[in-house]
Amino acid sequence: MAGRQACGDDWKLIWCHERCHKPENDTHRQAMSDAALESGGSAMCFKKAKQLGRWISNRQMPELVLVTDWREAQPAAAELAQSGGGEELRMMVVLCDCQSQLKKAAAWVRSR
């Protein structure tokens, strides 16, 4: 999955996380890729929201599901909105490491 497109063009599962390419996340990457493929999609990884924004620009986008951590959630949402990819976003999952992140993420979602 390492930033490359797999088979399946119906939709994209995007994982945006600073450690997504690290060996410690090999199992997570493979599981996300397998799940996307089983559902007619494909999976991609981006270390930073800016990389996601560059990938999105000048493309006709399929439907997107974004999985990210709290650190990249707001920048990723901004990149999607700026590039027009926000219209294709069907779901955004924000992974939180602690209760304070969860509270901030929940407040951010309520404010949108």
Short mmCIF file of C-alpha atoms in Angstrom, two decimals:
data_model
loop_
_atom_site.label_atom_id
_atom_site.label_comp_id
_atom_site.label_asym_id
_atom_site.label_seq_id
_atom_site.Cartn_x
_atom_site.Cartn_y
_atom_site.Cartn_z
CA MET A 1 0.00 0.00 0.00
CA ALA A 2 2.97 2.33 0.58
CA GLY A 3 1.61 5.40 -1.22
CA ARG A 4 0.80 3.37 -4.33
CA GLN A 5 -2.54 2.53 -5.84
CA ALA A 6 -3.70 -1.05 -5.68
CA CYS A 7 -6.40 -2.55 -7.90
CA GLY A 8 -9.91 -1.21 -7.49
CA ASP A 9 -11.17 2.19 -8.51
CA ASP A 10 -14.60 2.39 -6.90
CA TRP A 11 -13.28 4.18 -3.82
CA LYS A 12 -10.06 4.90 -1.90
CA LEU A 13 -9.16 4.20 1.69
CA ILE A 14 -6.58 6.81 2.62
CA TRP A 15 -4.43 6.44 5.73
CA CYS A 16 -2.74 9.70 6.65
CA HIS A 17 -0.32 9.25 9.56
CA GLU A 18 3.31 10.22 10.10
CA ARG A 19 4.32 6.60 10.82
CA CYS A 20 2.18 4.87 8.19
CA HIS A 21 5.22 3.66 6.20
CA LYS A 22 7.16 2.33 9.20
CA PRO A 23 7.71 -1.44 9.60
CA GLU A 24 5.78 -1.35 12.88
CA ASN A 25 2.65 -0.58 10.83
CA ASP A 26 3.09 -3.26 8.15
CA THR A 27 0.22 -5.29 9.60
CA HIS A 28 -2.09 -2.25 9.75
CA ARG A 29 -1.26 -1.25 6.16
CA GLN A 30 -1.91 -4.75 4.88
CA ALA A 31 -5.20 -5.07 6.79
CA MET A 32 -6.43 -1.73 5.42
CA SER A 33 -5.40 -2.68 1.91
CA ASP A 34 -7.09 -6.09 2.14
CA ALA A 35 -10.30 -4.57 3.53
CA ALA A 36 -10.44 -1.96 0.78
CA LEU A 37 -9.82 -4.53 -1.97
CA GLU A 38 -12.51 -6.84 -0.61
CA SER A 39 -14.97 -3.96 -0.92
CA GLY A 40 -14.02 -2.87 -4.44
CA GLY A 41 -11.61 -0.12 -3.44
CA SER A 42 -7.94 0.41 -2.95
CA ALA A 43 -5.79 1.84 -0.18
CA MET A 44 -3.07 4.46 -0.09
CA CYS A 45 -0.81 5.90 2.61
CA PHE A 46 0.38 9.45 3.08
CA LYS A 47 2.70 10.58 5.84
CA LYS A 48 1.37 14.15 5.90
CA ALA A 49 -1.78 15.98 4.86
CA LYS A 50 0.25 18.07 2.38
CA GLN A 51 1.15 14.88 0.47
CA LEU A 52 -2.53 13.98 0.36
CA GLY A 53 -3.31 17.45 -0.99
CA ARG A 54 -0.72 17.13 -3.75
CA TRP A 55 -2.08 13.74 -4.73
CA ILE A 56 -5.66 15.03 -4.87
CA SER A 57 -4.95 18.11 -6.97
CA ASN A 58 -5.77 17.77 -10.66
CA ARG A 59 -7.46 14.39 -10.32
CA GLN A 60 -10.97 13.21 -10.74
CA MET A 61 -11.53 11.67 -7.37
CA PRO A 62 -13.39 8.51 -6.46
CA GLU A 63 -15.21 8.35 -3.15
CA LEU A 64 -12.81 8.59 -0.20
CA VAL A 65 -12.62 7.19 3.31
CA LEU A 66 -9.93 8.93 5.34
CA VAL A 67 -8.28 7.38 8.40
CA THR A 68 -5.98 9.73 10.26
CA ASP A 69 -4.79 10.70 13.71
CA TRP A 70 -5.73 13.89 15.52
CA ARG A 71 -2.45 15.55 14.51
CA GLU A 72 -3.28 15.31 10.78
CA ALA A 73 -7.10 15.49 10.98
CA GLN A 74 -7.51 19.24 10.63
CA PRO A 75 -4.74 19.69 8.02
CA ALA A 76 -6.14 16.77 6.00
CA ALA A 77 -9.67 18.21 6.11
CA ALA A 78 -8.27 21.56 4.99
CA GLU A 79 -6.37 19.95 2.09
CA LEU A 80 -9.50 18.11 0.99
CA ALA A 81 -11.60 21.26 1.16
CA GLN A 82 -9.01 23.35 -0.69
CA SER A 83 -8.60 20.82 -3.50
CA GLY A 84 -12.29 20.06 -3.87
CA GLY A 85 -11.82 16.51 -2.59
CA GLY A 86 -14.11 17.18 0.34
CA GLU A 87 -17.14 16.43 -1.80
CA GLU A 88 -15.93 12.87 -2.34
CA LEU A 89 -15.17 12.28 1.36
CA ARG A 90 -17.68 9.75 2.64
CA MET A 91 -16.18 9.14 6.07
CA MET A 92 -13.32 10.42 8.18
CA VAL A 93 -12.04 8.33 11.07
CA VAL A 94 -9.86 10.18 13.58
CA LEU A 95 -7.70 7.93 15.75
CA CYS A 96 -7.06 9.43 19.17
CA ASP A 97 -4.25 8.37 21.51
CA CYS A 98 -5.78 9.78 24.66
CA GLN A 99 -8.95 11.20 26.18
CA SER A 100 -7.86 14.82 25.68
CA GLN A 101 -7.41 14.24 21.94
CA LEU A 102 -10.82 12.61 21.78
CA LYS A 103 -12.42 15.62 23.46
CA LYS A 104 -10.68 18.03 21.08
CA ALA A 105 -11.63 15.95 18.05
CA ALA A 106 -15.25 15.70 19.18
CA ALA A 107 -15.42 19.48 19.74
CA TRP A 108 -13.92 20.07 16.30
CA VAL A 109 -16.49 17.81 14.63
CA ARG A 110 -19.35 19.57 16.46
CA SER A 111 -18.04 22.95 15.28
CA ARG A 112 -18.04 21.98 11.60
#
